[in-house]
Amino acid sequence: MQVPNAENWINEYGDMLYRFALQRVSNTDAAKDLVQETFLAAWRNKESFKGEASEKNWLFAILKNKIIDHYRKAVNRLTDNISESGENEDAFYFDEEGHWTSEAFPRDWAIEPSGKIEAKEFYSVLEKCKGKLKEIQNMVFSMKYMDEMESEEICKTLNITASNYWVLLHRAKVQLRACLEKNWFA
Amino acid sequence: MGWMITCKQATDYISRKEEGKLSLLKRVQLWQHLAICNICKLFMKQNTVITKHVHILDKETNASLTAEEKKAMAQKIVE
């Protein structure tokens, strides 16, 4: 590998890495820090880069590790009990018998479910709604549906129990759905 | 009735089923619930819409770093 010029390097890969990070941590400052750390680590180890992977894949591999570290730290910071701390949110969506509440039951979106939504604005609404999730909900949701990890792997990585995982995923989905309905499909 | 599952359970089962993590009994309970509950059926469809589009979110967003931020990053690297 030729010794890259730091600025060219960042101009070429910076935005790509930033977008990837931002989708997964939903906090612009944290995403920028992760990108900075990625470039720093890559720069320090550039001699060890053998060119076996593409430069781009190599940078993404570093970033993915940094994101996992970020996730782990976030989980360690949690002081609340995961399943108890969302019970109030649950009560907005489901009544005591476990039925949808009259405020929160899904309405028909009147779209073809197999089609792809082309409108750019839809994706910024989706991004915003996803960003409104609690950090830990967003984490499990991103790992599952953006990075296609299996639940066991996610639990192991974050050191959470399977039952906590399913509770978090469920809450993420219910809230994301409601937010999209309110801000896009209504 | 102990056999019937609630909407809260059904929506949770939908996620577990995606991963093949649902026992036969629970699959039958889910199927039975969806047969009579149009709201959860809607939820299931919308869940598919959401997960499919989240998957391509990386490609569809255009957040970017400013030129100044990039310059500052480069400076920190070579320091």
Coordinates of C-alpha atoms in Angstrom, one line a residue:
Chain A
M1 CA 0.0 0.0 0.0
Q2 CA 1.3 3.4 -0.8
V3 CA 1.5 5.8 2.1
P4 CA -1.7 7.7 1.8
N5 CA -2.0 11.4 2.4
A6 CA -4.2 11.8 5.5
E7 CA -6.4 14.4 4.0
N8 CA -7.1 12.5 0.8
W9 CA -7.8 9.5 2.8
I10 CA -10.4 11.3 4.9
N11 CA -11.9 12.9 1.8
E12 CA -12.4 9.6 0.2
Y13 CA -13.7 7.5 3.1
G14 CA -14.7 10.0 5.8
D15 CA -18.4 10.5 4.8
M16 CA -18.9 6.8 4.1
L17 CA -17.6 5.8 7.6
Y18 CA -19.5 8.7 9.2
R19 CA -22.8 7.6 7.7
F20 CA -22.2 4.0 8.8
A21 CA -21.4 5.1 12.3
L22 CA -24.2 7.6 12.6
Q23 CA -26.8 5.0 11.7
R24 CA -25.6 2.8 14.5
V25 CA -25.0 5.3 17.3
S26 CA -27.5 8.0 16.4
N27 CA -25.5 10.7 17.9
T28 CA -23.5 13.0 15.7
D29 CA -20.7 13.7 18.2
A30 CA -20.2 10.0 19.0
A31 CA -20.2 9.1 15.3
K32 CA -17.6 11.7 14.6
D33 CA -15.4 10.5 17.4
L34 CA -15.7 6.9 16.2
V35 CA -14.6 8.0 12.7
Q36 CA -11.7 10.0 14.1
E37 CA -10.6 7.0 16.2
T38 CA -10.9 4.7 13.2
F39 CA -8.6 6.9 11.1
L40 CA -6.2 7.3 14.0
A41 CA -5.9 3.5 14.6
A42 CA -5.6 2.9 10.9
W43 CA -2.9 5.5 10.5
R44 CA -0.9 4.1 13.4
N45 CA -1.1 0.6 11.9
K46 CA -0.8 1.5 8.2
E47 CA 2.5 -0.4 7.9
S48 CA 0.8 -3.6 9.1
F49 CA -1.9 -3.2 6.4
K50 CA -1.0 -5.9 3.9
G51 CA -3.4 -5.1 1.2
E52 CA -5.2 -8.4 1.6
A53 CA -8.5 -6.6 2.1
S54 CA -9.3 -3.4 0.3
E55 CA -8.4 -0.3 2.1
K56 CA -12.1 0.5 2.4
N57 CA -12.9 -2.9 4.0
W58 CA -10.0 -2.5 6.3
L59 CA -11.3 0.8 7.6
F60 CA -14.8 -0.5 8.0
A61 CA -13.5 -3.5 10.0
I62 CA -11.7 -1.1 12.3
L63 CA -14.9 1.1 12.6
K64 CA -17.1 -1.9 13.3
N65 CA -14.8 -2.9 16.2
K66 CA -14.9 0.7 17.5
I67 CA -18.7 0.7 17.4
I68 CA -18.9 -2.6 19.3
D69 CA -16.7 -1.1 22.0
H70 CA -19.0 1.9 22.1
Y71 CA -22.0 -0.3 22.5
R72 CA -20.4 -2.3 25.3
K73 CA -19.5 0.9 27.2
A74 CA -23.1 2.1 26.8
V75 CA -24.4 -1.1 28.2
N76 CA -22.0 -0.9 31.1
R77 CA -23.3 2.6 31.9
L78 CA -26.8 1.3 32.2
T79 CA -27.9 1.3 35.8
D80 CA -31.6 0.5 35.3
N81 CA -33.0 -2.9 35.0
I82 CA -33.5 -3.3 31.2
S83 CA -36.9 -5.0 31.2
E84 CA -38.4 -2.9 34.1
S85 CA -37.2 0.5 32.7
G86 CA -39.5 0.4 29.7
E87 CA -42.7 -0.7 31.4
N88 CA -44.2 2.8 31.2
E89 CA -43.6 2.8 27.4
D90 CA -45.2 -0.6 27.2
A91 CA -48.3 0.7 28.9
F92 CA -48.8 3.3 26.2
Y93 CA -49.0 0.6 23.5
F94 CA -50.6 -2.4 25.3
D95 CA -53.2 -2.4 28.0
E96 CA -53.2 -4.7 31.1
E97 CA -54.7 -7.6 29.1
G98 CA -52.0 -7.2 26.4
H99 CA -54.3 -5.7 23.8
W100 CA -53.3 -2.7 21.7
T101 CA -54.5 0.5 23.3
S102 CA -56.9 2.7 21.4
E103 CA -54.2 5.4 21.1
A104 CA -51.5 3.2 19.7
F105 CA -52.9 0.4 17.6
P106 CA -51.4 0.2 14.0
R107 CA -53.4 1.9 11.3
D108 CA -53.3 0.8 7.7
W109 CA -50.4 2.4 5.8
A110 CA -52.0 1.9 2.4
I111 CA -48.8 0.9 0.7
E112 CA -47.7 -2.2 -1.2
P113 CA -45.6 -4.0 1.3
S114 CA -43.3 -5.6 -1.3
G115 CA -42.4 -2.3 -2.9
K116 CA -39.5 -0.1 -2.1
I117 CA -40.1 3.4 -0.9
E118 CA -38.2 5.8 -3.2
A119 CA -38.8 9.1 -1.5
K120 CA -35.6 10.4 0.0
E121 CA -37.6 12.1 2.8
F122 CA -38.8 8.8 4.0
Y123 CA -35.3 7.8 4.9
S124 CA -34.7 10.9 6.9
V125 CA -37.9 10.3 8.8
L126 CA -36.8 6.7 9.4
E127 CA -33.4 7.9 10.5
K128 CA -35.0 10.4 12.9
C129 CA -37.4 7.8 14.3
K130 CA -34.7 5.3 14.8
G131 CA -32.6 8.0 16.5
K132 CA -35.4 8.6 19.0
L133 CA -35.2 5.1 20.4
K134 CA -33.4 4.6 23.6
E135 CA -29.7 4.0 22.9
I136 CA -29.8 0.3 23.9
Q137 CA -33.0 -0.3 21.9
N138 CA -31.4 1.3 18.9
M139 CA -28.3 -0.9 19.4
V140 CA -30.0 -4.2 19.4
F141 CA -32.2 -3.1 16.5
S142 CA -29.2 -2.0 14.4
M143 CA -27.2 -5.1 15.1
K144 CA -30.1 -7.2 14.1
Y145 CA -31.4 -5.4 11.1
M146 CA -28.5 -3.4 9.7
D147 CA -25.6 -5.8 10.6
E148 CA -27.7 -9.0 10.3
M149 CA -26.3 -10.5 13.5
E150 CA -28.1 -13.4 15.2
S151 CA -29.7 -12.9 18.6
E152 CA -27.2 -15.1 20.4
E153 CA -24.3 -13.1 19.0
I154 CA -25.9 -9.8 20.0
C155 CA -26.5 -11.1 23.5
K156 CA -23.0 -12.3 23.8
T157 CA -21.5 -9.1 22.4
L158 CA -23.5 -6.8 24.7
N159 CA -23.6 -9.2 27.6
I160 CA -27.3 -9.1 28.0
T161 CA -29.8 -12.0 28.6
A162 CA -31.9 -13.4 25.8
S163 CA -35.1 -12.2 27.5
N164 CA -33.7 -8.7 27.8
Y165 CA -32.8 -8.9 24.1
W166 CA -36.4 -9.8 23.0
V167 CA -37.9 -7.1 25.2
L168 CA -35.6 -4.5 23.7
L169 CA -36.2 -5.6 20.2
H170 CA -39.9 -5.6 20.7
R171 CA -40.0 -2.1 22.2
A172 CA -37.8 -0.8 19.4
K173 CA -40.1 -2.1 16.8
V174 CA -43.3 -1.0 18.4
Q175 CA -42.0 2.6 18.9
L176 CA -40.3 2.8 15.5
R177 CA -43.6 1.7 13.9
A178 CA -45.6 4.3 15.7
C179 CA -43.1 7.1 14.9
L180 CA -43.1 6.3 11.2
E181 CA -46.9 6.1 11.2
K182 CA -47.2 9.5 12.8
N183 CA -44.5 11.2 10.8
W184 CA -44.7 9.6 7.4
F185 CA -47.7 7.4 6.7
A186 CA -50.4 9.5 8.4
Chain B
M1 CA -58.1 -18.7 28.1
G2 CA -54.6 -19.9 28.7
W3 CA -54.2 -21.1 25.1
M4 CA -54.9 -17.7 23.5
I5 CA -52.0 -15.3 23.2
T6 CA -52.3 -11.5 23.6
C7 CA -51.4 -8.8 21.0
K8 CA -48.3 -8.0 23.1
Q9 CA -47.2 -11.6 22.9
A10 CA -48.1 -12.0 19.2
T11 CA -46.0 -9.0 18.2
D12 CA -43.1 -10.4 20.1
Y13 CA -43.5 -13.9 18.6
I14 CA -43.3 -12.3 15.1
S15 CA -39.7 -11.3 15.8
R16 CA -38.8 -14.6 17.2
K17 CA -40.3 -16.4 14.3
E18 CA -38.1 -14.4 11.9
E19 CA -35.1 -16.1 13.5
G20 CA -36.8 -19.5 13.6
K21 CA -36.9 -19.2 17.4
L22 CA -40.5 -20.2 17.9
S23 CA -41.6 -23.6 19.1
L24 CA -44.3 -25.4 17.2
L25 CA -46.9 -24.7 19.9
K26 CA -46.1 -20.9 19.8
R27 CA -46.2 -20.9 16.0
V28 CA -49.7 -22.4 16.1
Q29 CA -50.7 -19.8 18.7
L30 CA -49.3 -17.0 16.6
W31 CA -51.0 -18.3 13.5
Q32 CA -54.3 -18.6 15.4
H33 CA -53.9 -15.1 16.8
L34 CA -53.2 -13.6 13.4
A35 CA -56.2 -15.4 11.9
I36 CA -58.5 -13.3 14.1
C37 CA -56.5 -10.1 14.7
N38 CA -56.2 -7.8 11.8
I39 CA -54.3 -5.2 13.8
C40 CA -51.4 -7.7 14.5
K41 CA -51.5 -8.7 10.9
L42 CA -51.0 -5.1 10.0
F43 CA -48.2 -4.9 12.5
M44 CA -46.5 -7.9 10.9
K45 CA -46.7 -6.4 7.4
Q46 CA -45.4 -3.1 8.6
N47 CA -42.6 -4.8 10.5
T48 CA -41.4 -6.2 7.2
V49 CA -41.6 -2.8 5.5
I50 CA -39.5 -1.3 8.3
T51 CA -36.8 -3.9 8.6
K52 CA -36.4 -4.0 4.8
H53 CA -35.9 -0.3 4.6
V54 CA -33.7 0.0 7.6
H55 CA -31.4 -2.5 5.9
I56 CA -30.7 0.0 3.1
L57 CA -30.7 3.1 5.2
D58 CA -26.9 3.4 5.0
K59 CA -27.2 3.9 1.2
E60 CA -30.1 6.2 1.3
T61 CA -28.9 8.8 3.8
N62 CA -26.6 11.7 2.9
A63 CA -25.2 12.9 6.2
S64 CA -21.7 14.1 5.7
L65 CA -18.8 15.7 7.5
T66 CA -18.0 19.3 6.7
A67 CA -14.7 20.3 5.0
E68 CA -13.5 21.8 8.3
E69 CA -14.3 18.7 10.2
K70 CA -12.3 16.6 7.7
K71 CA -9.4 18.9 7.8
A72 CA -9.4 18.8 11.6
M73 CA -9.5 15.0 11.5
A74 CA -6.5 14.9 9.2
Q75 CA -4.6 17.2 11.4
K76 CA -5.2 15.0 14.5
I77 CA -4.1 12.0 12.6
V78 CA -0.7 13.3 11.5
E79 CA 0.1 15.0 14.8

